[in-house]
Amino acid sequence: MVSRLSLRRVLALEAVRQIQKRNIDEHPLRQLFWECTLRCNLRCQHCGSDCKVTAGTKDMPKEDFLRVLDEIAARTDPHKVFVILTGGEPTMRADLEECGRAIYDKGFPWGMVTNGMMLTPERFECLLRSGMHSATVSLDGFEDDHNWMRGNPQSFRRAVEAVKMMIAHEGFLFDVVTCVNRRNIGRLPEFRDWLVELGLTNWRLFTVFPSGRAVGNDDLQLTPDEFHRLMAFIRDTRRDGRIRASYGCEGFLGNYEGDVRDTFFFCQAGVSVASVLADGSISACASIRSDYHQGNIYTDHFMDVWEQHFRPFRDRSWMKQGECADCRFFRYCRGGGMHLRDGDGQLAFCHLHRFDLLR
């Protein structure tokens, strides 16, 4: 229940608030997502972008993104800004290795988010030689559950092959991310044990918010009781210590804060995280609606936008409306994740409301 926070958590949350305030004031850029393509070789049930094999927006020429990196490097240390290539599916770009090499040569560490479908051993080695530092691979349970979610009968096999390659490459930093839904939640303990046996050390779990293809799909939305079970499962898995499990950064979790993630909830969108989208839009994370884009690289200087805009992300007082207006947890939640706000600023989804439904 979240009707009351323990004293231990209140003290920790108050200390974290001071750190968060300093981060907001300084807003150092630490992560930059590049939506390098909207093309994808899968059709996932929960995709928020509705990506397709042939996208309506062309891939951004790498030279355009590299110009952004030059603007960033002129004002901050590129070694402190981690570039994450996302999509769509980044490996759909035939010039991905060239992109990675150019990013690395400019002093920026980089990684990517992938479904693993096109990650052959040869291509993995090429990407490593291009300076790839890390990766995230999507794996949504055992074969039937994963293939159902991803819409391709080969997707589980290829994702597992990608994970095994990364495990075998000593020192390579990566994690597996799992979308927890009503279909796979019952097998999470078994799946965890299988991942441990496989040799995985970092496992991130998330739930689906109603956006894109996920709207109206009841199979993807956990019930309040199932959400509680998931939080307890992650907490117990972390205590067990065989694999480093964590919940995604979606929202404030009341008395589960400090138990299911390495850090307390704080939406870093627009505070330390920015993105360059496929059409050149400057935003925070790629999951946030276009209503909150702050500029465009084809008309604006990226660092000018980063330093002078992003007010809706850094001053969240405007979120104190609707059900958030008199919420006693707003002090710590600050209105939840930016990706959960609709075009009118209304909250589309609240984790605490899930907990309260059980009271």
Short mmCIF file of C-alpha atoms in Angstrom, two decimals:
data_model
loop_
_atom_site.label_atom_id
_atom_site.label_comp_id
_atom_site.label_asym_id
_atom_site.label_seq_id
_atom_site.Cartn_x
_atom_site.Cartn_y
_atom_site.Cartn_z
CA MET A 1 0.00 0.00 0.00
CA VAL A 2 1.13 3.59 -0.56
CA SER A 3 -1.18 5.44 1.80
CA ARG A 4 1.78 5.96 4.11
CA LEU A 5 5.52 5.93 3.55
CA SER A 6 7.88 4.43 6.08
CA LEU A 7 10.08 6.87 8.00
CA ARG A 8 13.19 5.31 6.47
CA ARG A 9 11.91 6.03 2.98
CA VAL A 10 10.82 9.55 3.80
CA LEU A 11 14.30 10.39 5.09
CA ALA A 12 15.92 8.85 2.01
CA LEU A 13 13.51 10.61 -0.34
CA GLU A 14 14.17 13.98 1.29
CA ALA A 15 17.92 13.50 0.85
CA VAL A 16 17.42 12.49 -2.79
CA ARG A 17 15.25 15.60 -3.39
CA GLN A 18 18.22 17.83 -2.62
CA ILE A 19 20.40 15.95 -5.09
CA GLN A 20 17.65 16.10 -7.71
CA LYS A 21 17.26 19.86 -7.25
CA ARG A 22 20.97 20.37 -7.87
CA ASN A 23 20.81 18.17 -10.98
CA ILE A 24 17.89 20.18 -12.33
CA ASP A 25 19.70 23.47 -11.73
CA GLU A 26 22.87 22.24 -13.43
CA HIS A 27 21.16 19.93 -16.02
CA PRO A 28 24.39 18.30 -17.27
CA LEU A 29 23.84 16.40 -20.52
CA ARG A 30 24.78 12.77 -19.85
CA GLN A 31 22.71 10.66 -22.28
CA LEU A 32 21.80 11.44 -25.87
CA PHE A 33 19.45 9.16 -27.77
CA TRP A 34 19.64 9.17 -31.55
CA GLU A 35 16.57 7.77 -33.28
CA CYS A 36 18.71 6.78 -36.23
CA THR A 37 15.90 5.02 -38.11
CA LEU A 38 12.17 4.40 -37.88
CA ARG A 39 12.49 1.20 -39.89
CA CYS A 40 12.07 -2.09 -38.03
CA ASN A 41 12.10 -5.77 -38.98
CA LEU A 42 9.56 -6.72 -36.30
CA ARG A 43 6.02 -5.64 -35.49
CA CYS A 44 5.91 -5.60 -31.70
CA GLN A 45 2.55 -5.47 -29.94
CA HIS A 46 3.59 -2.68 -27.57
CA CYS A 47 5.49 -0.42 -30.00
CA GLY A 48 4.85 3.22 -29.20
CA SER A 49 6.22 4.40 -32.56
CA ASP A 50 4.33 1.97 -34.82
CA CYS A 51 7.59 1.33 -36.71
CA LYS A 52 7.55 -0.56 -40.01
CA VAL A 53 10.04 -2.15 -42.40
CA THR A 54 9.53 0.85 -44.69
CA ALA A 55 9.12 4.02 -42.64
CA GLY A 56 7.45 7.25 -43.72
CA THR A 57 10.43 9.22 -42.42
CA LYS A 58 13.78 8.57 -44.08
CA ASP A 59 16.84 7.69 -42.04
CA MET A 60 18.67 10.80 -40.92
CA PRO A 61 21.99 11.20 -42.78
CA LYS A 62 24.77 10.51 -40.31
CA GLU A 63 26.44 13.82 -41.20
CA ASP A 64 23.46 15.71 -39.77
CA PHE A 65 23.73 13.94 -36.42
CA LEU A 66 27.51 14.28 -36.36
CA ARG A 67 27.10 18.03 -36.68
CA VAL A 68 25.04 17.91 -33.47
CA LEU A 69 27.88 16.07 -31.75
CA ASP A 70 30.27 18.81 -32.82
CA GLU A 71 27.97 21.38 -31.23
CA ILE A 72 27.92 19.36 -28.00
CA ALA A 73 31.68 18.76 -27.95
CA ALA A 74 32.29 22.50 -28.28
CA ARG A 75 30.61 23.14 -24.92
CA THR A 76 31.04 19.99 -22.84
CA ASP A 77 33.28 16.96 -22.46
CA PRO A 78 32.15 14.39 -25.08
CA HIS A 79 33.50 11.54 -22.94
CA LYS A 80 30.76 12.31 -20.39
CA VAL A 81 27.89 12.12 -22.91
CA PHE A 82 26.79 8.59 -23.73
CA VAL A 83 25.14 8.26 -27.16
CA ILE A 84 22.47 5.55 -27.50
CA LEU A 85 21.37 4.51 -30.98
CA THR A 86 17.72 3.52 -31.07
CA GLY A 87 14.87 3.28 -33.52
CA GLY A 88 13.11 1.46 -34.98
CA GLU A 89 15.85 -1.11 -35.15
CA PRO A 90 19.35 0.41 -35.50
CA THR A 91 20.78 -2.60 -37.32
CA MET A 92 18.45 -1.84 -40.24
CA ARG A 93 20.96 0.87 -41.18
CA ALA A 94 23.58 -0.54 -43.56
CA ASP A 95 25.96 2.23 -42.45
CA LEU A 96 25.55 1.56 -38.71
CA GLU A 97 29.22 0.68 -38.30
CA GLU A 98 30.24 3.89 -40.07
CA CYS A 99 27.94 5.87 -37.78
CA GLY A 100 29.38 4.21 -34.70
CA ARG A 101 32.97 4.73 -35.78
CA ALA A 102 32.37 8.42 -36.48
CA ILE A 103 30.65 8.89 -33.10
CA TYR A 104 33.53 7.14 -31.33
CA ASP A 105 36.17 9.14 -33.21
CA LYS A 106 34.55 12.35 -31.94
CA GLY A 107 35.13 11.17 -28.36
CA PHE A 108 31.62 9.99 -27.50
CA PRO A 109 31.04 6.52 -26.01
CA TRP A 110 28.06 4.82 -27.65
CA GLY A 111 25.76 1.84 -27.47
CA MET A 112 22.49 0.69 -28.97
CA VAL A 113 19.11 -0.89 -28.27
CA THR A 114 18.42 -3.90 -30.49
CA ASN A 115 16.04 -6.80 -31.01
CA GLY A 116 18.99 -8.94 -32.13
CA MET A 117 17.39 -10.13 -35.40
CA MET A 118 20.27 -8.94 -37.60
CA LEU A 119 23.10 -9.20 -35.10
CA THR A 120 25.26 -11.93 -36.64
CA PRO A 121 28.66 -12.78 -35.08
CA GLU A 122 30.36 -10.97 -37.97
CA ARG A 123 28.32 -7.84 -37.51
CA PHE A 124 28.77 -7.89 -33.74
CA GLU A 125 32.55 -7.94 -34.22
CA CYS A 126 32.33 -5.07 -36.70
CA LEU A 127 30.30 -3.02 -34.25
CA LEU A 128 32.81 -3.70 -31.50
CA ARG A 129 35.59 -2.49 -33.77
CA SER A 130 33.50 0.61 -34.42
CA GLY A 131 33.67 1.48 -30.73
CA MET A 132 30.37 0.10 -29.43
CA HIS A 133 30.53 0.20 -25.61
CA SER A 134 27.24 -1.39 -24.62
CA ALA A 135 23.90 -2.73 -25.80
CA THR A 136 20.40 -3.56 -24.65
CA VAL A 137 18.66 -6.64 -26.05
CA SER A 138 14.90 -7.14 -25.82
CA LEU A 139 13.85 -10.59 -24.57
CA ASP A 140 10.26 -10.91 -23.40
CA GLY A 141 10.17 -14.35 -21.83
CA PHE A 142 10.39 -17.84 -23.25
CA GLU A 143 9.95 -18.61 -26.93
CA ASP A 144 6.15 -18.57 -27.23
CA ASP A 145 5.75 -15.42 -25.17
CA HIS A 146 8.58 -13.53 -26.85
CA ASN A 147 7.54 -14.47 -30.40
CA TRP A 148 3.94 -13.50 -29.63
CA MET A 149 5.07 -10.10 -28.38
CA ARG A 150 7.48 -9.48 -31.27
CA GLY A 151 5.36 -10.93 -34.09
CA ASN A 152 8.07 -13.13 -35.61
CA PRO A 153 8.66 -16.88 -35.10
CA GLN A 154 12.46 -16.42 -35.35
CA SER A 155 12.72 -13.48 -32.95
CA PHE A 156 13.36 -15.48 -29.76
CA ARG A 157 16.11 -17.59 -31.30
CA ARG A 158 17.90 -14.58 -32.76
CA ALA A 159 17.62 -12.55 -29.54
CA VAL A 160 19.06 -15.42 -27.49
CA GLU A 161 21.93 -15.81 -29.96
CA ALA A 162 22.68 -12.09 -29.55
CA VAL A 163 22.64 -12.39 -25.76
CA LYS A 164 24.99 -15.39 -25.85
CA MET A 165 27.43 -13.48 -28.07
CA MET A 166 27.51 -10.62 -25.60
CA ILE A 167 27.95 -12.90 -22.61
CA ALA A 168 30.86 -14.59 -24.36
CA HIS A 169 32.61 -11.25 -25.00
CA GLU A 170 34.29 -10.64 -21.65
CA GLY A 171 33.94 -7.11 -20.37
CA PHE A 172 31.17 -6.05 -22.74
CA LEU A 173 28.46 -4.13 -20.85
CA PHE A 174 24.89 -4.99 -21.74
CA ASP A 175 21.54 -5.88 -20.28
CA VAL A 176 18.38 -7.71 -21.26
CA VAL A 177 15.12 -5.80 -21.06
CA THR A 178 11.83 -7.65 -20.59
CA CYS A 179 8.36 -6.28 -21.18
CA VAL A 180 6.21 -7.80 -18.43
CA ASN A 181 2.61 -8.41 -19.41
CA ARG A 182 -0.33 -10.62 -18.41
CA ARG A 183 0.91 -13.45 -20.60
CA ASN A 184 4.44 -13.83 -19.22
CA ILE A 185 4.18 -12.66 -15.60
CA GLY A 186 3.37 -16.13 -14.28
CA ARG A 187 6.64 -17.56 -15.63
CA LEU A 188 8.98 -14.81 -14.43
CA PRO A 189 10.60 -16.92 -11.66
CA GLU A 190 11.32 -19.71 -14.15
CA PHE A 191 12.55 -17.23 -16.74
CA ARG A 192 14.82 -15.56 -14.18
CA ASP A 193 16.42 -18.89 -13.29
CA TRP A 194 16.96 -19.60 -17.00
CA LEU A 195 18.64 -16.22 -17.47
CA VAL A 196 20.91 -16.88 -14.49
CA GLU A 197 21.88 -20.26 -15.95
CA LEU A 198 22.55 -18.56 -19.28
CA GLY A 199 25.07 -16.30 -17.53
CA LEU A 200 23.20 -12.98 -17.66
CA THR A 201 24.10 -10.48 -14.94
CA ASN A 202 21.90 -7.42 -15.72
CA TRP A 203 18.15 -7.66 -16.24
CA ARG A 204 15.76 -4.73 -16.60
CA LEU A 205 11.99 -5.17 -16.46
CA PHE A 206 9.31 -2.73 -17.49
CA THR A 207 5.57 -2.55 -17.96
CA VAL A 208 3.58 -1.13 -20.86
CA PHE A 209 1.87 2.25 -20.80
CA PRO A 210 -1.11 2.82 -23.12
CA SER A 211 0.51 4.35 -26.21
CA GLY A 212 0.90 3.39 -29.87
CA ARG A 213 -0.14 -0.19 -30.59
CA ALA A 214 -0.58 -0.91 -26.88
CA VAL A 215 -3.72 1.22 -26.62
CA GLY A 216 -6.69 -1.03 -25.85
CA ASN A 217 -4.62 -4.23 -25.63
CA ASP A 218 -5.71 -5.70 -22.29
CA ASP A 219 -3.19 -8.55 -22.56
CA LEU A 220 -0.38 -6.02 -22.10
CA GLN A 221 -1.71 -4.21 -19.02
CA LEU A 222 -1.10 -5.76 -15.61
CA THR A 223 -3.87 -5.72 -13.04
CA PRO A 224 -3.11 -3.93 -9.74
CA ASP A 225 -2.56 -7.29 -8.04
CA GLU A 226 -0.19 -8.42 -10.81
CA PHE A 227 1.73 -5.16 -10.57
CA HIS A 228 2.21 -5.71 -6.84
CA ARG A 229 3.43 -9.23 -7.60
CA LEU A 230 5.93 -7.85 -10.10
CA MET A 231 7.32 -5.34 -7.61
CA ALA A 232 7.66 -8.05 -4.95
CA PHE A 233 9.33 -10.35 -7.48
CA ILE A 234 11.93 -7.73 -8.45
CA ARG A 235 12.57 -6.88 -4.80
CA ASP A 236 13.06 -10.54 -3.87
CA THR A 237 15.24 -11.19 -6.93
CA ARG A 238 17.51 -8.30 -5.96
CA ARG A 239 17.80 -9.65 -2.45
CA ASP A 240 18.60 -13.11 -3.81
CA GLY A 241 21.61 -11.57 -5.60
CA ARG A 242 22.10 -14.05 -8.43
CA ILE A 243 21.14 -11.49 -11.08
CA ARG A 244 20.94 -7.70 -10.94
CA ALA A 245 17.28 -7.01 -11.65
CA SER A 246 15.67 -3.59 -11.74
CA TYR A 247 12.42 -1.95 -12.73
CA GLY A 248 12.28 0.69 -15.46
CA CYS A 249 12.19 4.42 -14.76
CA GLU A 250 8.48 4.91 -15.39
CA GLY A 251 7.12 6.31 -12.15
CA PHE A 252 7.15 6.72 -8.38
CA LEU A 253 6.49 3.47 -6.51
CA GLY A 254 5.80 4.47 -2.92
CA ASN A 255 7.18 1.98 -0.41
CA TYR A 256 8.81 -0.03 -3.19
CA GLU A 257 11.20 2.89 -3.79
CA GLY A 258 14.72 1.83 -2.90
CA ASP A 259 13.84 -1.85 -3.28
CA VAL A 260 13.33 -2.38 -7.01
CA ARG A 261 15.82 0.03 -8.60
CA ASP A 262 19.38 1.13 -7.93
CA THR A 263 18.15 4.70 -7.52
CA PHE A 264 14.99 6.41 -6.31
CA PHE A 265 12.56 7.56 -8.98
CA PHE A 266 13.52 10.72 -10.82
CA CYS A 267 12.54 11.42 -14.42
CA GLN A 268 15.81 12.49 -16.04
CA ALA A 269 14.09 13.56 -19.27
CA GLY A 270 15.32 17.03 -20.15
CA VAL A 271 17.53 17.11 -17.04
CA SER A 272 20.38 14.84 -18.09
CA VAL A 273 18.75 13.05 -21.04
CA ALA A 274 18.05 14.41 -24.52
CA SER A 275 17.26 12.94 -27.90
CA VAL A 276 17.53 13.70 -31.58
CA LEU A 277 14.61 12.09 -33.37
CA ALA A 278 14.47 10.81 -36.93
CA ASP A 279 12.96 14.04 -38.27
CA GLY A 280 15.50 16.19 -36.43
CA SER A 281 13.28 17.06 -33.47
CA ILE A 282 15.09 17.83 -30.23
CA SER A 283 13.41 16.17 -27.28
CA ALA A 284 14.25 14.24 -24.12
CA CYS A 285 13.62 10.49 -24.38
CA ALA A 286 12.08 9.16 -27.57
CA SER A 287 8.90 7.99 -25.77
CA ILE A 288 7.72 11.56 -25.11
CA ARG A 289 5.00 13.08 -27.27
CA SER A 290 5.83 15.59 -29.99
CA ASP A 291 3.93 18.24 -27.99
CA TYR A 292 7.02 18.51 -25.79
CA HIS A 293 9.69 18.76 -28.48
CA GLN A 294 11.95 21.74 -27.83
CA GLY A 295 13.35 22.49 -31.27
CA ASN A 296 14.82 20.91 -34.38
CA ILE A 297 18.45 20.41 -35.38
CA TYR A 298 17.69 21.73 -38.87
CA THR A 299 16.64 25.13 -37.54
CA ASP A 300 18.22 25.38 -34.08
CA HIS A 301 21.62 24.98 -32.44
CA PHE A 302 21.32 21.88 -30.25
CA MET A 303 23.23 23.21 -27.24
CA ASP A 304 21.35 26.51 -27.30
CA VAL A 305 18.15 24.51 -27.05
CA TRP A 306 19.55 22.33 -24.29
CA GLU A 307 20.73 25.27 -22.21
CA GLN A 308 17.85 27.68 -22.79
CA HIS A 309 14.75 25.53 -23.29
CA PHE A 310 13.39 22.32 -21.69
CA ARG A 311 11.55 24.35 -19.03
CA PRO A 312 8.52 21.96 -19.02
CA PHE A 313 10.95 19.16 -18.13
CA ARG A 314 12.88 21.00 -15.42
CA ASP A 315 10.08 22.92 -13.71
CA ARG A 316 7.33 20.35 -13.13
CA SER A 317 5.04 22.64 -11.13
CA TRP A 318 2.68 22.75 -14.14
CA MET A 319 1.98 19.05 -13.55
CA LYS A 320 0.27 19.77 -10.23
CA GLN A 321 -3.18 19.56 -11.77
CA GLY A 322 -5.94 16.99 -12.06
CA GLU A 323 -5.35 14.01 -9.81
CA CYS A 324 -1.85 15.33 -9.03
CA ALA A 325 -3.18 18.63 -7.64
CA ASP A 326 -3.69 17.43 -4.07
CA CYS A 327 -1.53 14.27 -4.12
CA ARG A 328 0.63 14.09 -0.99
CA PHE A 329 3.32 12.24 -2.95
CA PHE A 330 3.85 14.98 -5.57
CA ARG A 331 6.84 16.21 -3.54
CA TYR A 332 8.70 13.01 -4.49
CA CYS A 333 6.95 11.99 -7.71
CA ARG A 334 6.97 15.43 -9.40
CA GLY A 335 4.14 14.28 -11.63
CA GLY A 336 5.66 11.02 -12.85
CA GLY A 337 7.46 10.30 -16.11
CA MET A 338 7.13 12.88 -18.88
CA HIS A 339 6.17 10.15 -21.32
CA LEU A 340 2.97 9.59 -19.31
CA ARG A 341 1.59 13.08 -20.12
CA ASP A 342 -0.80 13.65 -23.01
CA GLY A 343 -0.81 16.66 -25.30
CA ASP A 344 -2.89 18.67 -22.84
CA GLY A 345 -0.54 17.89 -19.97
CA GLN A 346 -2.93 15.46 -18.33
CA LEU A 347 -1.57 12.34 -16.64
CA ALA A 348 -2.42 9.27 -18.72
CA PHE A 349 -1.19 6.68 -16.25
CA CYS A 350 -0.20 6.58 -12.57
CA HIS A 351 1.51 3.68 -10.78
CA LEU A 352 0.34 4.88 -7.38
CA HIS A 353 -3.24 4.75 -8.60
CA ARG A 354 -2.66 1.06 -9.35
CA PHE A 355 -1.66 0.50 -5.73
CA ASP A 356 -4.62 2.48 -4.42
CA LEU A 357 -7.04 0.35 -6.41
CA LEU A 358 -6.24 -2.50 -4.02
CA ARG A 359 -7.29 -0.61 -0.91
#
